[in-house]
Coordinates of C-alpha atoms and ligand atoms in Angstrom, one line a residue:
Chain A
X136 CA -89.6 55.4 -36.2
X137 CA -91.1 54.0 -33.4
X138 CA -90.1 50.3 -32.5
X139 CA -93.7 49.5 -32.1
X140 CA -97.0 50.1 -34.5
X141 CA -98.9 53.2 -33.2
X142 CA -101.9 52.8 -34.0
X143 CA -104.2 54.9 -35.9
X144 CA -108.2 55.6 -35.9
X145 CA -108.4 53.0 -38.5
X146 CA -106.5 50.7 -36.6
X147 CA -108.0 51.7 -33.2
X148 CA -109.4 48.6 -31.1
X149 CA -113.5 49.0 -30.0
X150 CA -112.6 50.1 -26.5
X151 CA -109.6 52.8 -27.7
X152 CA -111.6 54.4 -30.6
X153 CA -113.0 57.7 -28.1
X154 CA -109.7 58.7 -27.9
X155 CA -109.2 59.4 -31.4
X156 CA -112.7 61.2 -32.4
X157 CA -110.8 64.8 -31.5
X158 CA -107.8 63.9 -33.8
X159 CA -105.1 62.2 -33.4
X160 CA -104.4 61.3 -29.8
X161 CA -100.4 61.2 -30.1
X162 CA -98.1 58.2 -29.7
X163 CA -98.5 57.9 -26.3
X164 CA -102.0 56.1 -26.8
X165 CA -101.0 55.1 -30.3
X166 CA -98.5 52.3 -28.8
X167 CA -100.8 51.4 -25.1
X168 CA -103.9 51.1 -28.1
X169 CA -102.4 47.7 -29.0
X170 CA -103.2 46.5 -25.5
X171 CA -106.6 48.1 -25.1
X172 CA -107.6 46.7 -21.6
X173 CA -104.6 48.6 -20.6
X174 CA -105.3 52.1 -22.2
X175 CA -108.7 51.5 -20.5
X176 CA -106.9 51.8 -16.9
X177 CA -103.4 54.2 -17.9
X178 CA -105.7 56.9 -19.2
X179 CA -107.5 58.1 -16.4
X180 CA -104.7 57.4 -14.1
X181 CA -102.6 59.5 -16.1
X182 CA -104.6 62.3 -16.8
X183 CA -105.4 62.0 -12.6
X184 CA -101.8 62.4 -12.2
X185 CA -100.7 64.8 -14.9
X186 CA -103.9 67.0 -15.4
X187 CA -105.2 70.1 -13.2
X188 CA -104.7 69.1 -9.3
X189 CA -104.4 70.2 -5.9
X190 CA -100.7 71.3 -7.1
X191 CA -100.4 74.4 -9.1
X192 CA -99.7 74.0 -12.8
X193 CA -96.8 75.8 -13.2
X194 CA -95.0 73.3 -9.9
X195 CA -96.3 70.0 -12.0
X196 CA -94.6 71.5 -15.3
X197 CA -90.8 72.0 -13.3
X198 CA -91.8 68.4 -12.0
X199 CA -92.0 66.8 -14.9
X200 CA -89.7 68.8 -17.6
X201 CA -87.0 68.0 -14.9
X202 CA -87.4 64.8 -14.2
X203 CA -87.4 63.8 -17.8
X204 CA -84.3 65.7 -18.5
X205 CA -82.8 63.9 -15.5
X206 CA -83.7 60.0 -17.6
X207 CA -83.4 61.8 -21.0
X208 CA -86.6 61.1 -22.2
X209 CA -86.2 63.2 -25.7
X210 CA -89.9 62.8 -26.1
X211 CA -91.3 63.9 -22.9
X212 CA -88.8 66.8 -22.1
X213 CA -90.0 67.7 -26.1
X214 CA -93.3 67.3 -25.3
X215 CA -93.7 68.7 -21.7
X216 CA -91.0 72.0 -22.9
X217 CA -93.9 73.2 -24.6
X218 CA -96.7 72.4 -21.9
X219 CA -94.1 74.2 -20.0
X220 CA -94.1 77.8 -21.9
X221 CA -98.0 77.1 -22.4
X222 CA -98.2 77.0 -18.0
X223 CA -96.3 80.4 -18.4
X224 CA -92.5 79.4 -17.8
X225 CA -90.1 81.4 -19.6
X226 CA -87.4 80.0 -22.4
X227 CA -84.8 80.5 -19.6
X228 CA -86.9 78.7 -17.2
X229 CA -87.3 75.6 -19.4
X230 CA -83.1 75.8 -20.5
X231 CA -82.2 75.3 -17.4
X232 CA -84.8 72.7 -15.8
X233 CA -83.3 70.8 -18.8
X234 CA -80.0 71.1 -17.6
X235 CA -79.0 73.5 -20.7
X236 CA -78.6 76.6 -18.9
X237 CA -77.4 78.7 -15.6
X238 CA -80.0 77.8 -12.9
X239 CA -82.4 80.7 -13.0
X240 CA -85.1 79.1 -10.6
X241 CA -84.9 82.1 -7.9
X242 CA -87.5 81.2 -5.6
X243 CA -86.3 79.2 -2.7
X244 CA -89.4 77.2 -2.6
X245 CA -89.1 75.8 -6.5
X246 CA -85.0 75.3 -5.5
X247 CA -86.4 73.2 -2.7
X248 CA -88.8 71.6 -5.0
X249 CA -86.0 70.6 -7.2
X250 CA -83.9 69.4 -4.9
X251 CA -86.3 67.1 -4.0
X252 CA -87.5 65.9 -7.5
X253 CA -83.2 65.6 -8.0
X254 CA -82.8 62.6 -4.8
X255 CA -86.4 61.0 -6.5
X256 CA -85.5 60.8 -9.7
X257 CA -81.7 60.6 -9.8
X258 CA -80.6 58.8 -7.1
X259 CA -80.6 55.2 -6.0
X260 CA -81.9 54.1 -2.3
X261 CA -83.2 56.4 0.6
X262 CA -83.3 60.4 0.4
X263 CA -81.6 62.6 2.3
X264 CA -82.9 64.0 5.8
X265 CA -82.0 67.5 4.5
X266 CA -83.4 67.6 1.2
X267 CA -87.1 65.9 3.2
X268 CA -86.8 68.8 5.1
X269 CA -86.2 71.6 3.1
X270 CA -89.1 70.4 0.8
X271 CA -91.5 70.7 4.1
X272 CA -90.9 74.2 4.5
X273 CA -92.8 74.9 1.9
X274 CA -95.2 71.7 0.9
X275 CA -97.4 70.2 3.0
X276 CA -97.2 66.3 3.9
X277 CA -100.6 65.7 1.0
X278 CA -98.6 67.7 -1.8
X279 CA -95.3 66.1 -1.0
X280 CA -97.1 62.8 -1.6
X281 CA -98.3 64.3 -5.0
X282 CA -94.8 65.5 -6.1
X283 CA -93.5 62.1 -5.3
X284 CA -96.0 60.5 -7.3
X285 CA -95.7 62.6 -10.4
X286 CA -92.0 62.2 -10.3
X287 CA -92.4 58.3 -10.3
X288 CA -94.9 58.9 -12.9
X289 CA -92.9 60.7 -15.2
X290 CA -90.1 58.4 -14.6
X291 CA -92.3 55.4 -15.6
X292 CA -93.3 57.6 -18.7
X293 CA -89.9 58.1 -19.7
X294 CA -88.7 54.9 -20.2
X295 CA -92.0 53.6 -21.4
X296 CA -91.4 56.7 -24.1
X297 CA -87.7 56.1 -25.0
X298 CA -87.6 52.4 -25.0
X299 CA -90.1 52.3 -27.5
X300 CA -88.7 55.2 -29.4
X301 CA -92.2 57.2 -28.9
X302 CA -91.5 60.4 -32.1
X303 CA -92.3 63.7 -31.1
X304 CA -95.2 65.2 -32.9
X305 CA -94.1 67.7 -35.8
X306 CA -96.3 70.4 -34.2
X307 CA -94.4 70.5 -31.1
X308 CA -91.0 70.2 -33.0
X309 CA -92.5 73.7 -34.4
X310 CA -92.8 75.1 -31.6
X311 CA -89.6 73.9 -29.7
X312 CA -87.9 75.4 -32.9
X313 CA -89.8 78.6 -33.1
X314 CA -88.6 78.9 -29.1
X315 CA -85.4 78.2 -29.8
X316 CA -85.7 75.0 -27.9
X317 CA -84.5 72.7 -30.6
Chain B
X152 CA -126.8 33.5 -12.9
X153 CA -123.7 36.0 -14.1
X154 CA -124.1 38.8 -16.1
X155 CA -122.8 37.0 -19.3
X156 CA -125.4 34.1 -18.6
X157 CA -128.2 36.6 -17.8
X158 CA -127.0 38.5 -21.1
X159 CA -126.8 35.4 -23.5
X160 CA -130.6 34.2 -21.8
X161 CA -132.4 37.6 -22.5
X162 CA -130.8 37.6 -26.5
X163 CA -128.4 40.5 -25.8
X164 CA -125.2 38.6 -26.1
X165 CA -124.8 35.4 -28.6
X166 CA -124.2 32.2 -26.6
X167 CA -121.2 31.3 -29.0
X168 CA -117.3 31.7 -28.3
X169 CA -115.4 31.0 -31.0
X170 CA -111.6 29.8 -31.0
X171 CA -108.7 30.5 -33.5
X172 CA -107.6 27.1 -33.1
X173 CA -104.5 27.9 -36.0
X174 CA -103.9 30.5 -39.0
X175 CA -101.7 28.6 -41.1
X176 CA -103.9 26.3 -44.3
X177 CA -103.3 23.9 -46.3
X178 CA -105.4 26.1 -49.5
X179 CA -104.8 29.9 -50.2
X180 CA -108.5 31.1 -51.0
X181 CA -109.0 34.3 -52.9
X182 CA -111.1 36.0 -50.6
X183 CA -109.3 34.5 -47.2
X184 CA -110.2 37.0 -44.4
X185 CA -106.6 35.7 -42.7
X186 CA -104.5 35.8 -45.5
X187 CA -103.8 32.5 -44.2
X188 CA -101.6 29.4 -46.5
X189 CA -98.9 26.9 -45.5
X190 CA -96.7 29.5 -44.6
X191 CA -97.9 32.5 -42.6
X192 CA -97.5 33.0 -39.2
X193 CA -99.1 29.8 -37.3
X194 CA -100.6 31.9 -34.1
X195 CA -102.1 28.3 -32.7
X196 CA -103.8 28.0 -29.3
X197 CA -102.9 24.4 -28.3
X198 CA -105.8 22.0 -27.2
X199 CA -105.3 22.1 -23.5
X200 CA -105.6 26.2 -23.9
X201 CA -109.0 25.5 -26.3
X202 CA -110.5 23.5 -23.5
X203 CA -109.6 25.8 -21.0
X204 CA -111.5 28.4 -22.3
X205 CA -114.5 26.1 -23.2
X206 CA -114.5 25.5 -20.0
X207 CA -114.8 29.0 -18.4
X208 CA -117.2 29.4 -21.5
X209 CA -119.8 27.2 -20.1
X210 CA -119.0 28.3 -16.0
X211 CA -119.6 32.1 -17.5
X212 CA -122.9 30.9 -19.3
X213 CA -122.0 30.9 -22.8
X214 CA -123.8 27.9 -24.5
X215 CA -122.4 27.3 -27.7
X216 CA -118.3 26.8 -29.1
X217 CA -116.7 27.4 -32.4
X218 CA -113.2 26.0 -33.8
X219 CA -112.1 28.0 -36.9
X220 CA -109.0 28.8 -38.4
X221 CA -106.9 28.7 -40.7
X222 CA -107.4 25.3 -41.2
X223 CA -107.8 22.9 -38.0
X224 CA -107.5 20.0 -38.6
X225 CA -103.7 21.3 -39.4
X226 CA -103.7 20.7 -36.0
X227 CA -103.1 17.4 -34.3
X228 CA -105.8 15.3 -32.8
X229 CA -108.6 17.7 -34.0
X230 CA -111.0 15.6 -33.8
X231 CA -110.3 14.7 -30.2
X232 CA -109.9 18.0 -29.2
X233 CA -113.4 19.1 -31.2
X234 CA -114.9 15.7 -29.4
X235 CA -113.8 17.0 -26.0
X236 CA -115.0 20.4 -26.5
X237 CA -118.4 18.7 -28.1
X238 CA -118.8 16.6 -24.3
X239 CA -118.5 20.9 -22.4
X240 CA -120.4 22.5 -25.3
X241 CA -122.2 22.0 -28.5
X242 CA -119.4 23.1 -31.1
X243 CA -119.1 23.7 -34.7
X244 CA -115.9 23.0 -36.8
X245 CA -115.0 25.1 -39.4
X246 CA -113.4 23.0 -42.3
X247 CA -112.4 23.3 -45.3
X248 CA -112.9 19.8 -46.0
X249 CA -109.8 18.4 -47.7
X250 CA -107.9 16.7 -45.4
X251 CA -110.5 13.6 -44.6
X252 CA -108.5 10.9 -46.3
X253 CA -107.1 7.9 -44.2
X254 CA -106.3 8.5 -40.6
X255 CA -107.5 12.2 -40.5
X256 CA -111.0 10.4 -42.1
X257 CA -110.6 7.3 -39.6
X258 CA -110.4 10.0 -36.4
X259 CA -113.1 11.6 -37.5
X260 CA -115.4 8.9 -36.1
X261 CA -114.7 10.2 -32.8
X262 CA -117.2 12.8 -33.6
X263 CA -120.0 10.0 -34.5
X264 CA -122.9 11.1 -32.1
X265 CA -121.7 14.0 -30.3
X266 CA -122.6 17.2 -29.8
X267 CA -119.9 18.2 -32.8
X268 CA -120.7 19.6 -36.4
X269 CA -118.5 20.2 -38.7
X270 CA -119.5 23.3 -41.4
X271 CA -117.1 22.2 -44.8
X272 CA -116.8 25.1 -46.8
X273 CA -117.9 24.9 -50.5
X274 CA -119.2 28.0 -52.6
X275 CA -120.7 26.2 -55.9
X276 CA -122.3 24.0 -58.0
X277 CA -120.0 24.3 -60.3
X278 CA -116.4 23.0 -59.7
X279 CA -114.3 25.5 -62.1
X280 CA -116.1 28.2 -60.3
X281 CA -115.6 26.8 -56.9
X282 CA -112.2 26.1 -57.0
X283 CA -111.6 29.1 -58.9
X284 CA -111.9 30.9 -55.4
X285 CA -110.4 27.7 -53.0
X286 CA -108.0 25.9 -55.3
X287 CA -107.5 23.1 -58.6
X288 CA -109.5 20.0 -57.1
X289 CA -111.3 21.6 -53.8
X290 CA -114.7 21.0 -55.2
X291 CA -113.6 17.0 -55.8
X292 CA -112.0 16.8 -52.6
X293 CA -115.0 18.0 -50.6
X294 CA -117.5 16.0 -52.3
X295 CA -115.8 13.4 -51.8
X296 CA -115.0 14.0 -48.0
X297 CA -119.1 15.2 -47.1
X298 CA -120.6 11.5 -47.7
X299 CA -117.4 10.0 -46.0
X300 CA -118.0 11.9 -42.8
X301 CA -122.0 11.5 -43.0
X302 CA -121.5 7.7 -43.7
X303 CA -119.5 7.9 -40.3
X304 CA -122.4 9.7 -38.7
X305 CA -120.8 12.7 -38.6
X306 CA -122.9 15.8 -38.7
X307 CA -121.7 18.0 -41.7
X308 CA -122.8 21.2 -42.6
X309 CA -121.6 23.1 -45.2
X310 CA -120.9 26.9 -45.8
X311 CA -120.9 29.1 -49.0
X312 CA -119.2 32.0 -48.9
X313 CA -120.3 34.0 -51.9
X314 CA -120.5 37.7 -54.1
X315 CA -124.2 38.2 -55.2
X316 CA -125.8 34.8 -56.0
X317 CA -126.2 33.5 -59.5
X318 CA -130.0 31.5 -58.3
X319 CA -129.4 28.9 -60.8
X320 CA -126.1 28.2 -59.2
X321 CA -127.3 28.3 -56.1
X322 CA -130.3 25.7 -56.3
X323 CA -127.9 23.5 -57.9
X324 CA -126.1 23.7 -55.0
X325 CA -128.9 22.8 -53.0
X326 CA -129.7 19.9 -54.7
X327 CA -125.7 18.7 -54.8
X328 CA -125.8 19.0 -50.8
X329 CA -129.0 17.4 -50.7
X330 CA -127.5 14.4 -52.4
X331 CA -124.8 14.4 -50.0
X332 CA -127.1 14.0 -47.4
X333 CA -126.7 17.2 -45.8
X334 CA -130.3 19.2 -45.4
X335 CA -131.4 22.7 -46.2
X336 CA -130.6 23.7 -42.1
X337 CA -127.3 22.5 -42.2
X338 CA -126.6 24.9 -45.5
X339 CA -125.2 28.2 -44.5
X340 CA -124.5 31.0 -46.8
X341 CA -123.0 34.5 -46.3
X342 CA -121.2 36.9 -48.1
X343 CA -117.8 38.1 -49.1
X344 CA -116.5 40.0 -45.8
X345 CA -113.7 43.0 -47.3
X346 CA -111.0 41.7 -44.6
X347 CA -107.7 40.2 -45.3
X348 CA -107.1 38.7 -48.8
X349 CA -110.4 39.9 -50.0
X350 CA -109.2 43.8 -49.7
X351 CA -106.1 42.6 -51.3
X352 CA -108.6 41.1 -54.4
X353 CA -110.9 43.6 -54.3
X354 CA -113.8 41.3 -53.3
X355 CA -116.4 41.5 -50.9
X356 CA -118.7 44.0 -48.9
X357 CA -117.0 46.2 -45.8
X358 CA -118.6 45.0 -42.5
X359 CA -117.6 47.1 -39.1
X360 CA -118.7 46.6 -35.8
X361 CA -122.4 47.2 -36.0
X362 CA -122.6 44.8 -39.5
X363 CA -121.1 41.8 -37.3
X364 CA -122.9 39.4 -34.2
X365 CA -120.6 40.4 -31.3
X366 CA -119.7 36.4 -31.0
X367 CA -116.7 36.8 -28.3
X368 CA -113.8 35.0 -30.7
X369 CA -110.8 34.3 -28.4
X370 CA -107.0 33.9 -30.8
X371 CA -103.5 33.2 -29.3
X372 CA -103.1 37.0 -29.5
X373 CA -106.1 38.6 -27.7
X374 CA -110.0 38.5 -27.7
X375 CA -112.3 40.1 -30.5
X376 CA -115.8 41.2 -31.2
X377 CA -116.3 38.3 -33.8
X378 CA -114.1 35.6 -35.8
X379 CA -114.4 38.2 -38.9
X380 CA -112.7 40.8 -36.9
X381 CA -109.4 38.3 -35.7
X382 CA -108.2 39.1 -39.5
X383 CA -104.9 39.3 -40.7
X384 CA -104.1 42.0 -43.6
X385 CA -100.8 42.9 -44.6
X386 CA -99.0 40.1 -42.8
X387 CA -100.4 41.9 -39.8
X388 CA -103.6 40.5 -37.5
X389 CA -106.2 43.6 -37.6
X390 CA -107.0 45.5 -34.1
X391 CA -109.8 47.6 -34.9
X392 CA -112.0 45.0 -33.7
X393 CA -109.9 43.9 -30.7
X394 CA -111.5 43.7 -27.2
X395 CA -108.6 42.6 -25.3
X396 CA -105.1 41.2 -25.0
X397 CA -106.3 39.2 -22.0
X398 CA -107.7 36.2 -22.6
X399 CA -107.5 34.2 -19.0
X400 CA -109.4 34.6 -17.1
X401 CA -112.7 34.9 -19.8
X402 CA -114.5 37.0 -17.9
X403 CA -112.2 40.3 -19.2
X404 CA -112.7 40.1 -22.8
X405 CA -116.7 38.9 -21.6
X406 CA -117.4 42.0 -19.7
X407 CA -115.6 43.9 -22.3
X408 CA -117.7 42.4 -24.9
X409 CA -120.8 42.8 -22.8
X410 CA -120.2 46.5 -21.9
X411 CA -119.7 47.4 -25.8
X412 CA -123.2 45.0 -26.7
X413 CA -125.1 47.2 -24.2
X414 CA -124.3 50.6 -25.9
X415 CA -125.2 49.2 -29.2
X416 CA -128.6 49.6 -30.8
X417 CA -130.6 46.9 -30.8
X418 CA -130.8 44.7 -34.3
X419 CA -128.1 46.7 -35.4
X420 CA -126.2 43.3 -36.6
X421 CA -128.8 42.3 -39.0
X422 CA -127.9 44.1 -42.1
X423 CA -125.8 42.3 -43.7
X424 CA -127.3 38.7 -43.0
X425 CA -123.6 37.3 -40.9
X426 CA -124.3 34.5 -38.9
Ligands
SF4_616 S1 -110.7 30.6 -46.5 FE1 -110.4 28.9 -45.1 S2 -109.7 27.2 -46.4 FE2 -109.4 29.1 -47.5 S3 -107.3 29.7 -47.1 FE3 -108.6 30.8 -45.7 S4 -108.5 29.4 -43.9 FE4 -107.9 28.2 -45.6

């Protein structure tokens, strides 16, 4: 139960009612709905930060399933496990970016990736020299400013999400089960 | 000129903004579109806020105000606060009329000559049925308060808010207001909106978006396309006609408003006759 009203199409203000004419929309704009003007703005800016980019799908996925599992954000790691295996990570791949599972992330340029979405989003104050450097082997200075984003993003996603208690949609607890993520 | 001011000149946007002074009554009515009483959540915007916003009205290029509630005159110094907002626009009152006895009657006179009406609601010729709807002695109440305000040279219209209209009733009517001394233009009528208590009844006709004038109506808790869409059902105020939490500055729930307006057809609020 969420600790705010999502709400619904019937519910829907003037300004939110376009995002419900596919369906439901899911809780994310079910709870920013009640304050339309803001909905108006998050949207786009979220769907700019989260959607199809300069940055490769499958990089944006480890970014955010990781990060998410780093705040433990049930409803985005949920949510973004199976955006995940949709972008073509395997079940092992998803275990362990949620901390569940050996580290199977081979490539040196996704370990460097993670190291730097680790300092981001898990630690307090300036980031190492090291971990800067490691990620600029392999991402330029433009998509090291997208990483960073996205992981502040997420980060600002997660709380928003588990403060309010956001419930993860029973189709994508079908698929976390049928995965064996759940 | 501003866009609003430009809008509301050509007859895209209506000139009025209306103001939830209060929720909380002093009646109960059957067909209340804010379930409102003595009791229910008292959402008020205080005076200075009203003014405030009356003022950024006028700088924006709305020309005309409306107080409704719930019941204002609930609210201290009512008729103060409609006098002031009478001196930055021309404003309407919404009343139910009861309350003009002794000092609420004697501060009325504040409104004598200004640019203030108050619109009393009353719904028939016929007291049972009126009060069958409002409550035991509104129709004695109300006629007694009309000629006490007119006598004061206060301008009174009054309101009927109705299901489909017994004629016999309704020229009775007529003739009762008449006697009062209020004239056929200051007699609105309108129908049963399907919003708050009246779903709870079963009474009324549905009215969306496109059945309603897109009157900006500005509430403690956010900005709506009309004062039937800032209803209260379930306890709970409606959003499906919201605009926007923001209220200050005026121009964001305006622009809102206006954007909306433009992608509307035209005439499409006629249908159902709410004004
Ligand atoms: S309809 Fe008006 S007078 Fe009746 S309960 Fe509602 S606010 Fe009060």
């Amino acid at each position: 139960m969420s600790r705010v009203q999502l709400l619904d199409a019937t519910t829907a203000p003037l300004t939110a009612r376009r995002y419900y004419q596919n369906g439901d929309p899911g809780p994310l704009v079910g709870a920013l709905a009640t304050v339309p003007e803001l909905l108006e703005v998050s949207m786009p800016f979220l769907a700019a930060v989260l959607g199809p980019s300069a940055l490769d799908a499958r990089t944006k996925e480890i970014v955010i399933v990781r990060t998410s599992a780093l705040l433990r954000c049930g409803y985005c790691v949920d949510t973004h496990s199976v955006v995940a295996l949709d972008t073509g990570l395997t079940i092992g791949e998803v275990h362990a970016l949620r901390g569940e599972g050996a580290a199977v992330l081979a490539d040196q340029r996704e370990n460097a990736l993670l190291g730097w979405v680790d300092a981001v989003s898990g630690g307090r104050g300036p980031v190492g020299d090291e971990v800067a450097r490691r990620l600029g082997r392999y991402f330029a200075e433009h998509e090291t400013v997208e990483l960073t984003l996205l992981v502040g993003v997420t980060m600002m996603l997660n709380r928003f999400c588990t403060a309010l208690d956001l419930p993860t949609s029973p189709e994508v607890v079908r698929r976390l089960a049928a995965a064996g993520l759940r | 000129m501003t866009a609003i001011a430009g809008a509301v000149a050509d007859g895209v946007l209506p000139g009025r903004v209306w103001l939830y002074s209060n929720y909380h009554c002093n009646l109960v009515c059957t067909y209340c579109l804010t379930e409102s009483g003595p009791k229910v959540d008292r959402r008020e915007l205080s005076a200075d806020r009203m003014l405030e916003v009356a003022q950024q009205a006028a700088e924006l290029g709305f020309t005309a105000l409306g107080v409704t509630g719930g019941e204002p005159f609930l609210q201290p110094d009512m008729a103060e606060t409609l006098a002031r907002l009478g001196a930055i626009l021309p404003t309407v009152g919404l009343t139910n009329g009861t309350l003009f006895t002794g000092r609420r009657l004697a501060a009325a006179e504040v409104l004598a000559g200004s640019d203030v009406a108050l619109q009393i609601s009353l719904d028939s010729a016929d007291p049972d049925v009126n009060d069958e709807a409002r409550g035991p002695d509104n129709f004695a109440r109300v006629v007694a308060a009309i000629p006490a305000l007119v006598e004061r040279g206060v301008t009174v219209r009054i309101a009927t808010t109705r299901e489909l209209g017994d004629e016999a009733d309704m020229s009775r009517l007529c003739e009762l207001h008449r006697g009062l001394g209020v004239p056929d233009s200051d007699h609105v009528m309108r129908p049963v909106i399907s919003r708050g208590r009246a779903v709870t009844t079963g009474m009324g006709v549905a009215a969306g978006m496109n059945d309603l004038p897109a009157e900006l109506t500005i509430t403690a808790d956010g900005a709506f396309w009309s004062p039937f869409g800032a209803t209260v059902h379930g306890g709970r105020l409606d959003t499906d006609l919201l605009l926007t939490r923001t209220t200050d500055p005026l121009r964001v729930p305006a622009l809102t408003l206006l954007g909306l307006v433009e992608g509307r057809p035209a005439g499409a609020d006629s249908t159902l006759n709410i004004r």
